[in-house]
C-alpha cells in the first residue's frame, strides 16, 4: 500500500484508544475535569455499565460558550500554556485530549455555563463531528453526557468485558476519587437508583465505611507522616489495613500522588515491604494512601492515561513510604493491655529479679517514637531495648513450662501466654538469619561429611535457580551430577539440622507468585528454610531449651507472628481471666 496521511477520523480514533479504553476511563477523565474545575458536587449517572450512558454533572467553573467548541478539539486545554508548565503540574488534566477523544467515539453532549453568563450553552459531537453551539438554560457548572460509547468502533466494543466487570471498574474508579476528595460530594445513580453517595464533609473514614462497610472502616489504621517537620517536602496520609485485615490480591492497594490516582510498582512494593513478614504469603493489605510531593519532583506525563508517574528521587520516595507505613503499622499493632497493678502487685514477690524495675509507662511512650524501617534485627545486646521499644513486642515473660510437647506456658505482667514453640522458633531463626544477612555475615559451618541430596527433576531445576540464594545465606551447595546436589556447609544458626530438609524446603510446594522484588524473594526463601528447620510441635524441650526459646522470642522485633504471619502466641489477659472466673462483672 502506498504511504498516505491518515484521515482525521482514523487518526483521532487511534489517539482516542490511548485515553479511552473502556467506560471506566471515560468516567475517570470526566471526573478529573470536574475536580479540576473546582466542583464541590459531582453527580454521575451510568446506564448499561456505561455503554448506553455516562453522564457527569458538576457545579464547577464551567466552560464559556465561546470556548465549548475549542474544549472538544484535540490539544485544547486551559491548564497548560508553555512547555515548562509540564514540570510542575498541579491539575489532573493537562494534555487536552480527553474531550476530543471521547467525542470521537461516542454521541457526546457538552452543556455548560460559567457564573458570569446569564445562560449556558450546549454542543453536540457525534463521532468526532461537532455540531453548532446552542443556547441552554442551565445552572452554573457542566454536564458531560456520553451516549453509545464506541458505537463507531466495533473492535473496541468487542473487547469490553461483561457488564458486571465494566461496572465494577467504573465503581472502583469513582471509589478512588471519592476517597481522594473527601470534601467533594459524589453521587452515583444507575437508572433512578442511587448506588453511592458521599457527604463531602471531609471525613475520609466515613467514606471508607460507605465503600467497604463500617467494620472495615473501623479497623483501618491512619497514616500521617511528614518527611520533616517543616510541612514542606513529602507527606503521606490515608489509611492502611491492620495485619489482620487482608485481601488475596493487590487490587485494593490504592495510591494517589498529588490527588491523582496512580499505579506505581515502586510505591506498591514500598508498601508491601512495610508489611513484610507481618502478612501471610499471598495476602495483601487494603490501603488508600495519599502522597503529596512538590510537583516538580514528579513527572506525570509518562503515559496518556496519566496513571503512571516517575519520581525524581525514586529511592527517597520509596524509603519514605516504606518507613511511614511501617511506623504506623507497628504503632497500632495491638499491645497487650498492661495492668501491672492488677497482676504485678499480687505476684510481684514471686517474679524473678529481671522483672523489677521496668517502667511500663515509659515503655509505652517510647513505642510511638521509635520507627522500624529495617528488617527485623535481633542480637543479644538488643534484647531489653528491643522489647521495650516496639509495640509489637512482648513483655518479659516467666516460663512456667511446656504442655503437650507443643506449647510453652508463660506468665507476663499482664496475664498468661501460650506460645506455639514451632512458630516461635521460626520467628527467632528468621530474624537472626535476616539480621546476619543484613550485615552480610552469616557464619557457616562445614559439615563433617558433605551430604548428597537427590531431588525429582522439576525440583532440581528449581533448586538450581535458588543456588545463588543458598550461597548468600551461609549454605555451601553445589550441583553434583544429574538432579543431585552436595551440601558442604550450613549456617551455624541451623547447626545440627537436616540439610537435605533445608534444600527440600526451598523447592517443595512452591507457590507461583507474581514477580516479587529480589529482597522479597530472599526473605521468603529464608522464611521457608526457617520453618522447615524450626523445632516442631510434639517435640519435648528441656527447661533450658524452653527458657532460651522464650528469651529469644522476647528479643525479636515482631515476636507475635511467625514469618508467615501466623500468631506465635495467645494472650489470656488478667482481665479476661478475672471475668472468666467471675471475679469481675462484665461491663
Ligand atoms: P485537559 O483536562 O487535559 O485540559 P480535556 O480534554 O479533558 O483536557 O478538557 C479540555 C478543557 O475543557 C479543559 O482544559 C477545561 O478547560 C475544559 N473542561 C473540561 N471539562 C470541564 C468541566 N467539567 N468544567 C469546566 N471546564 C471543563
Ligand atoms: Mg481532562
XYZ file of C-alpha atoms and ligand atoms in Angstrom:
615
model
C 0.000 0.000 0.000
C 1.293 3.476 -0.753
C 2.020 5.787 2.159
C -0.915 8.082 2.918
C -1.790 10.510 5.650
C -4.475 9.043 7.848
C -7.836 10.727 7.671
C -8.503 12.845 10.728
C -11.280 10.443 11.658
C -8.946 7.467 11.780
C -6.114 9.279 13.496
C -8.401 10.639 16.158
C -9.779 7.183 16.798
C -6.264 5.871 17.217
C -5.463 8.640 19.663
C -8.739 8.072 21.464
C -7.793 4.465 22.015
C -4.966 5.537 24.252
C -7.121 7.615 26.541
C -10.485 5.927 26.309
C -10.089 2.234 26.658
C -13.294 1.349 28.414
C -16.251 3.056 30.100
C -14.293 3.454 33.334
C -11.673 5.543 31.542
C -14.380 7.944 30.362
C -15.617 8.250 33.921
C -12.089 8.936 35.089
C -11.452 11.700 32.570
C -14.772 13.405 33.191
C -14.480 13.250 36.953
C -10.945 14.610 36.783
C -12.200 17.513 34.698
C -14.900 18.261 37.240
C -12.356 18.210 40.051
C -10.043 20.485 38.080
C -12.980 22.865 37.637
C -13.264 23.105 41.419
C -16.566 21.246 41.690
C -17.969 20.600 45.150
C -20.718 18.316 43.886
C -20.281 15.669 41.238
C -23.210 13.534 40.112
C -22.601 10.559 37.910
C -25.267 8.575 36.051
C -24.495 5.271 34.480
C -26.704 3.107 32.275
C -25.818 -0.278 30.859
C -22.412 -0.388 32.549
C -21.529 2.834 30.755
C -22.225 1.558 27.237
C -25.536 3.370 26.889
C -24.838 6.373 29.083
C -22.204 8.027 31.222
C -23.194 11.418 32.472
C -21.094 13.538 34.788
C -22.632 16.731 36.115
C -20.742 19.202 38.280
C -21.067 22.628 39.858
C -17.573 23.714 38.881
C -16.412 26.795 36.986
C -17.997 25.828 33.687
C -16.813 26.500 30.159
C -17.623 29.792 28.421
C -19.963 29.283 25.443
C -17.333 30.705 23.130
C -14.830 28.041 24.201
C -17.054 24.961 24.080
C -16.044 24.168 20.555
C -12.386 24.502 21.413
C -12.677 22.373 24.544
C -13.795 19.498 22.358
C -10.847 19.717 19.995
C -7.586 17.926 20.402
C -4.733 19.540 22.326
C -7.026 22.215 23.650
C -6.599 22.845 27.318
C -6.937 25.707 29.739
C -4.471 24.109 32.121
C -1.139 24.387 30.415
C 0.374 27.221 28.442
C 4.063 26.637 27.947
C 6.174 23.548 27.958
C 7.826 24.471 31.257
C 4.396 24.136 32.831
C 4.712 20.416 32.216
C 7.239 20.186 35.010
C 5.055 21.487 37.779
C 1.591 20.317 37.025
C -0.980 20.881 39.709
C -4.122 19.945 37.799
C -5.288 16.437 36.992
C -5.644 17.183 33.291
C -3.144 18.953 31.048
C -2.970 17.037 27.795
C -6.158 18.446 26.332
C -7.055 15.099 24.836
C -9.906 13.650 26.823
C -12.895 15.516 25.454
C -11.689 15.213 21.887
C -11.147 11.501 22.355
C -14.497 10.929 23.973
C -16.204 12.967 21.252
C -14.670 10.854 18.528
C -16.002 7.542 19.826
C -19.489 8.391 21.101
C -22.524 10.600 20.881
C -21.219 13.316 23.127
C -23.099 16.291 24.534
C -21.440 19.100 26.485
C -23.613 21.541 28.392
C -22.011 24.252 30.442
C -22.398 27.674 31.957
C -19.947 29.975 33.693
C -21.037 32.171 36.586
C -20.643 35.399 34.618
C -23.039 34.286 31.862
C -26.809 34.567 32.074
C -27.308 31.357 30.242
C -25.324 28.372 29.249
C -24.567 26.596 26.001
C -24.797 23.153 24.530
C -22.618 21.435 21.967
C -23.069 18.011 20.453
C -20.234 16.000 19.000
C -21.009 12.805 17.114
C -18.174 10.541 16.167
C -15.769 13.465 16.157
C -18.025 15.842 14.204
C -19.053 18.876 16.226
C -22.427 20.494 15.659
C -23.365 24.093 16.403
C -23.172 25.692 19.819
C -26.716 26.328 21.075
C -28.033 28.284 23.997
C -29.191 26.347 27.011
C -30.879 27.447 30.209
C -28.781 25.605 32.801
C -27.283 26.280 36.215
C -23.594 27.184 36.583
C -21.422 24.145 36.041
C -21.021 21.464 33.454
C -22.864 18.380 32.289
C -20.964 15.955 30.095
C -23.134 13.268 28.544
C -21.571 10.337 26.734
C -24.014 8.088 24.909
C -23.424 4.917 22.919
C -19.749 4.741 23.678
C -17.714 3.017 20.942
C -20.760 2.837 18.650
C -18.402 3.544 15.750
C -15.509 1.377 16.951
C -16.911 -2.157 16.933
C -13.488 -3.605 17.669
C -13.372 -1.774 20.999
C -16.858 -2.826 21.797
C -15.891 -6.428 21.271
C -13.089 -6.132 23.779
C -15.292 -4.900 26.581
C -15.820 -7.368 29.377
C -19.154 -8.328 30.869
C -21.418 -5.609 32.221
C -20.622 -6.703 35.729
C -16.891 -6.306 35.162
C -17.146 -2.975 33.372
C -19.485 -1.653 36.008
C -17.137 -2.796 38.736
C -14.284 -0.951 37.066
C -16.396 2.211 36.978
C -17.294 1.874 40.622
C -13.686 1.235 41.574
C -12.672 4.390 39.753
C -15.301 6.546 41.422
C -14.495 4.970 44.772
C -10.896 6.043 44.490
C -11.767 9.621 43.672
C -14.374 9.776 46.395
C -11.700 8.751 48.879
C -9.139 11.134 47.491
C -11.503 14.099 47.575
C -13.454 13.790 50.804
C -14.539 17.417 50.564
C -16.397 16.813 47.324
C -19.842 15.227 47.325
C -20.061 12.313 44.964
C -23.335 10.770 43.946
C -23.708 7.841 41.611
C -27.003 6.690 40.152
C -27.883 3.803 37.961
C -31.229 4.481 36.370
C -33.092 6.031 39.285
C -31.271 4.114 41.945
C -28.516 5.765 43.913
C -25.583 3.395 44.273
C -23.095 5.558 46.092
C -23.179 8.806 47.929
C -20.592 10.636 49.973
C -21.173 13.544 52.310
C -18.398 15.851 51.151
C -17.652 16.785 54.751
C -14.004 15.774 54.662
C -14.482 12.636 56.738
C -12.430 10.005 54.966
C -13.175 7.256 57.405
C -16.893 7.742 56.808
C -16.287 7.355 53.076
C -14.389 4.201 53.811
C -17.401 2.987 55.736
C -19.704 3.807 52.821
C -17.440 1.946 50.439
C -16.191 -1.012 52.419
C -18.594 -1.266 55.313
C -18.384 0.045 58.847
C -16.499 -2.980 60.055
C -13.586 -2.476 57.725
C -13.572 1.290 58.217
C -13.311 0.892 61.966
C -10.271 -1.296 61.689
C -8.309 0.833 59.260
C -5.187 2.431 60.679
C -4.441 6.024 59.942
C -1.146 7.097 58.432
C 0.082 10.645 58.889
C 3.684 11.228 58.086
C 5.794 14.115 57.095
C 9.285 13.872 55.742
C 10.435 16.674 58.012
C 8.675 18.927 60.460
C 8.670 21.907 58.125
C 5.490 20.964 56.320
C 7.460 21.054 53.080
C 8.645 18.098 51.106
C 6.992 14.704 51.197
C 3.939 13.861 53.166
C 1.847 10.720 53.329
C -1.635 10.355 54.721
C -4.517 7.948 54.459
C -5.406 4.509 55.682
C -3.822 1.106 55.801
C -5.329 -2.129 56.964
C -4.061 -3.821 60.094
C -2.307 -7.129 59.576
C -5.487 -8.955 60.499
C -7.352 -7.485 57.538
C -6.067 -8.654 54.186
C -7.057 -9.446 50.622
C -5.883 -12.166 48.298
C -4.749 -9.693 45.636
C -3.318 -6.215 45.244
C -6.446 -4.648 43.832
C -7.300 -2.762 46.992
C -3.930 -1.118 47.206
C -4.574 2.434 46.123
C -2.118 5.269 45.809
C -2.683 8.883 44.963
C 0.106 11.278 44.164
C -0.893 14.910 44.492
C -4.533 13.926 44.196
C -4.011 11.811 41.122
C -4.696 8.094 41.204
C -1.583 6.281 40.059
C -0.483 2.722 39.566
C 3.070 2.625 40.726
C 5.058 -0.539 41.063
C 7.546 1.244 43.213
C 5.006 2.674 45.667
C 3.289 -0.682 45.898
C 6.477 -2.512 46.678
C 7.424 0.082 49.289
C 4.092 -0.616 50.910
C 4.495 -4.371 50.750
C 7.937 -4.138 52.264
C 6.468 -2.270 55.181
C 4.142 -5.202 55.792
C 6.945 -7.607 55.243
C 6.704 -10.792 57.323
C 3.640 -9.455 59.075
C 1.292 -10.881 56.457
C 0.930 -14.442 55.331
C 2.359 -15.236 51.944
C -0.168 -14.387 49.253
C -2.106 -11.918 51.386
C -2.149 -8.212 50.658
C -3.236 -5.159 52.579
C -6.055 -2.812 51.754
C -4.883 0.755 51.558
C -5.718 4.217 50.363
C -2.627 6.341 50.643
C -2.149 9.893 49.537
C 1.320 11.109 48.790
C 1.987 14.805 48.452
C 5.158 15.826 46.735
C 6.428 19.019 45.146
C 5.014 18.990 41.573
C 8.469 19.493 40.113
C 9.689 16.301 41.794
C 7.275 14.081 39.947
C 6.736 13.533 36.246
C 3.112 12.738 35.497
C 3.485 12.995 31.746
C 4.664 9.432 31.270
C 1.548 7.845 29.873
C -1.592 9.094 28.088
C -3.860 7.974 30.896
C -1.517 9.641 33.385
C -1.777 6.576 35.593
C 1.978 6.155 35.767
C 4.345 8.597 37.364
C 8.058 8.924 37.667
C 9.740 10.400 40.712
C 12.860 12.469 40.528
C 14.316 10.709 43.537
C 12.747 7.316 43.434
C 14.737 5.954 46.382
C 13.808 8.783 48.659
C 10.105 8.364 47.956
C 10.349 4.600 48.300
C 12.009 4.678 51.672
C 9.771 7.458 52.957
C 6.648 5.468 52.105
C 8.054 2.235 53.464
C 9.193 3.850 56.706
C 5.977 5.777 57.278
C 3.752 2.775 56.736
C 5.922 0.516 58.862
C 5.854 3.009 61.665
C 2.091 3.338 61.573
C 1.730 -0.404 61.428
C 3.949 -1.036 64.418
C 2.481 1.798 66.435
C -1.008 0.390 66.031
C -0.396 -3.318 66.327
C -2.276 -4.262 69.457
C -0.197 -4.016 72.605
C -1.234 -6.319 75.390
C -3.150 -4.345 77.933
C -0.576 -3.604 80.576
C -2.029 -3.518 84.044
C 0.825 -4.015 86.465
C -1.247 -3.014 89.435
C -3.552 -5.983 88.957
C -1.196 -8.789 88.135
C 2.012 -7.172 89.210
C 1.214 -6.315 92.815
C -0.272 -9.657 93.539
C 2.609 -11.676 92.257
C 5.496 -9.254 92.306
C 7.307 -11.106 95.054
C 7.286 -14.315 93.057
C 8.739 -12.773 89.979
C 12.380 -13.149 89.122
C 14.650 -10.146 89.587
C 14.715 -9.096 85.994
C 11.096 -8.247 86.223
C 11.574 -5.495 88.730
C 12.306 -2.004 87.577
C 10.590 -1.977 84.252
C 8.635 1.186 83.922
C 5.691 0.264 81.763
C 4.599 3.809 81.211
C 7.953 4.675 79.713
C 7.972 1.585 77.576
C 4.619 2.654 76.304
C 5.667 6.198 75.442
C 8.670 5.070 73.549
C 6.676 2.841 71.300
C 5.262 5.603 69.211
C 8.518 7.434 68.735
C 10.582 4.538 67.529
C 10.460 3.748 63.854
C 11.428 0.491 62.336
C 12.078 0.606 58.683
C 14.587 -2.177 58.782
C 14.062 -5.826 58.512
C 13.963 -7.298 61.934
C 17.332 -7.307 63.631
C 17.895 -9.246 66.757
C 21.010 -9.579 68.805
C 21.656 -10.488 72.380
C 22.538 -6.918 73.309
C 19.333 -5.539 71.935
C 17.179 -7.814 73.986
C 15.888 -5.448 76.620
C 15.978 -2.481 74.291
C 14.003 -4.332 71.664
C 11.286 -5.498 73.923
C 10.836 -2.064 75.402
C 10.818 -0.188 72.174
C 8.496 -1.988 69.855
C 4.844 -2.102 70.321
C 4.657 -5.459 68.653
C 6.988 -6.744 71.336
C 6.077 -8.860 74.269
C 6.769 -8.078 77.889
C 9.331 -10.099 79.780
C 7.818 -13.460 80.432
C 8.330 -16.001 83.177
C 8.401 -19.533 81.898
C 6.056 -21.938 83.580
C 6.586 -24.963 81.393
C 5.686 -26.901 78.296
C 2.382 -28.613 77.589
C 1.577 -31.267 75.031
C 5.201 -31.095 73.918
C 3.937 -28.289 71.706
C 3.199 -25.129 73.644
C 5.111 -23.115 76.188
C 3.187 -21.584 79.036
C 4.431 -18.310 80.461
C 3.348 -15.559 82.758
C 3.682 -11.873 81.943
C 2.816 -8.778 83.950
C -0.477 -8.733 82.132
C -1.624 -12.298 82.142
C -0.942 -15.699 80.751
C 0.752 -16.522 77.456
C 0.513 -19.713 75.444
C 3.309 -19.898 72.916
C 3.460 -22.142 69.896
C 7.037 -23.431 70.076
C 7.289 -24.108 66.377
C 6.008 -20.725 65.258
C 8.117 -19.017 67.907
C 11.281 -20.786 66.834
C 10.530 -19.994 63.217
C 10.344 -16.320 64.094
C 13.572 -16.436 66.084
C 15.542 -18.207 63.369
C 14.168 -15.928 60.703
C 15.040 -12.703 62.470
C 18.535 -13.922 63.282
C 19.176 -15.081 59.767
C 17.935 -11.842 58.251
C 19.948 -9.806 60.735
C 23.093 -11.686 59.812
C 22.234 -11.329 56.176
C 21.784 -7.571 56.596
C 25.358 -7.220 57.742
C 26.433 -9.779 55.147
C 27.841 -12.061 57.754
C 26.134 -15.396 58.068
C 28.525 -17.682 59.907
C 28.699 -21.047 58.172
C 29.789 -24.393 59.472
C 31.312 -27.074 57.273
C 29.605 -30.443 57.527
C 31.853 -33.253 58.750
C 30.843 -35.282 55.769
C 29.161 -33.490 52.853
C 25.605 -34.587 52.360
C 24.385 -35.654 48.922
C 20.755 -34.989 48.080
C 18.872 -36.169 45.032
C 15.688 -34.409 44.009
C 12.995 -35.024 41.414
C 13.933 -33.340 38.096
C 11.437 -30.491 38.390
C 12.562 -29.663 41.935
C 16.188 -29.986 40.957
C 15.667 -27.433 38.233
C 14.125 -25.077 40.740
C 16.876 -25.611 43.240
C 19.485 -24.859 40.621
C 17.846 -21.471 40.262
C 17.997 -20.982 44.015
C 21.664 -21.836 44.400
C 22.843 -18.217 44.425
C 20.375 -17.541 47.219
C 21.615 -20.508 49.232
C 25.193 -19.485 48.842
C 24.323 -15.965 50.035
C 22.727 -17.390 53.088
C 25.567 -19.380 54.524
C 24.960 -22.642 52.712
C 27.547 -24.214 50.508
C 25.691 -26.223 47.956
C 26.847 -27.359 44.556
C 25.472 -29.452 41.763
C 26.753 -32.983 41.944
C 25.550 -34.795 38.864
C 22.076 -35.036 37.422
C 19.416 -33.821 39.856
C 21.890 -34.300 42.661
C 23.415 -31.742 44.972
C 26.113 -31.776 47.553
C 25.796 -29.741 50.741
C 29.152 -28.899 52.237
C 28.244 -26.249 54.782
C 25.228 -24.791 56.559
C 24.605 -21.614 58.538
C 25.723 -22.060 62.161
C 22.237 -20.959 63.120
C 20.919 -24.259 61.817
C 23.693 -26.457 63.116
C 22.519 -29.952 63.747
C 19.564 -29.567 61.417
C 18.953 -31.819 58.479
C 20.471 -30.164 55.439
C 18.513 -32.232 52.942
C 15.393 -30.998 54.608
C 16.517 -27.397 54.160
C 17.016 -27.905 50.449
C 13.655 -29.558 50.030
C 12.003 -26.682 51.848
C 13.130 -24.427 49.068
C 11.565 -26.365 46.258
C 8.537 -28.130 47.639
C 5.031 -26.728 47.228
C 6.478 -23.586 45.803
C 3.658 -21.189 45.227
C 3.956 -19.426 41.931
C 3.701 -15.803 42.843
C 3.613 -12.586 40.972
C 7.178 -11.471 40.353
C 8.285 -10.073 43.676
C 11.336 -7.968 44.406
C 14.592 -9.767 44.912
C 14.616 -8.742 48.561
C 11.170 -10.242 48.963
C 12.222 -13.484 47.339
C 15.191 -13.842 49.624
C 13.195 -13.204 52.742
C 10.531 -15.572 51.602
C 13.017 -18.334 50.895
C 14.709 -17.666 54.208
C 11.335 -17.961 55.910
C 10.736 -21.311 54.263
C 14.044 -22.702 55.423
C 13.456 -21.429 58.944
C 10.047 -23.002 59.019
C 11.464 -26.319 57.966
C 14.290 -26.306 60.453
C 12.468 -24.897 63.467
C 11.569 -27.215 66.325
C 8.291 -28.975 65.685
C 5.163 -29.305 67.710
C 5.284 -32.584 69.595
C 8.968 -32.234 70.350
C 9.783 -32.269 74.047
C 12.149 -29.471 75.061
C 14.337 -29.346 78.151
C 13.681 -26.490 80.582
C 16.813 -24.786 79.323
C 15.655 -25.065 75.749
C 12.242 -23.732 76.693
C 13.749 -20.813 78.544
C 16.134 -19.859 75.815
C 13.417 -20.058 73.188
C 11.313 -17.709 75.281
C 14.201 -15.302 75.767
C 14.992 -15.350 72.094
C 11.409 -14.658 71.211
C 11.290 -11.704 73.583
C 14.247 -10.260 71.734
C 12.507 -10.399 68.384
C 11.153 -7.314 66.773
C 7.937 -8.926 65.690
C 7.556 -11.717 68.209
C 3.823 -12.032 67.827
C 3.771 -13.642 64.412
C 5.847 -16.214 62.601
C 7.415 -15.016 59.338
C 4.389 -16.355 57.502
C 2.065 -14.213 59.559
C 0.567 -16.831 61.840
C 0.421 -15.988 65.523
C 3.178 -17.299 67.762
C 1.230 -16.778 70.936
C -2.139 -16.438 72.521
C -2.514 -13.984 75.348
C -5.045 -14.511 78.117
C -5.191 -11.155 79.818
C -5.683 -10.669 83.531
C -8.906 -9.004 82.680
C -10.143 -11.958 80.687
C -9.185 -14.409 83.410
C -10.897 -12.349 86.068
C -14.031 -12.230 84.008
C -13.960 -15.921 83.202
C -13.649 -16.731 86.885
C -16.427 -14.331 87.771
C -14.119 -12.140 89.841
C -15.158 -9.137 87.859
C -18.598 -8.346 86.461
C -18.931 -7.948 82.717
C -19.001 -4.293 81.828
P -7.483 18.630 29.903
O -8.271 18.222 31.086
O -6.251 17.809 29.757
O -7.213 20.091 29.849
P -9.794 17.835 28.418
O -9.954 17.425 27.002
O -10.172 16.872 29.450
O -8.295 18.274 28.584
O -10.601 19.169 28.630
C -10.360 20.296 27.795
C -10.703 21.576 28.502
O -12.106 21.664 28.681
C -10.124 21.711 29.883
O -8.813 22.230 29.856
C -11.102 22.651 30.557
O -10.774 23.978 30.292
C -12.412 22.338 29.880
N -13.267 21.453 30.691
C -13.462 20.146 30.516
N -14.339 19.651 31.415
C -14.696 20.674 32.202
C -15.581 20.809 33.326
N -16.258 19.762 33.835
N -15.706 22.044 33.882
C -15.033 23.101 33.380
N -14.193 23.018 32.329
C -14.018 21.834 31.740
Mg -9.166 16.391 31.324
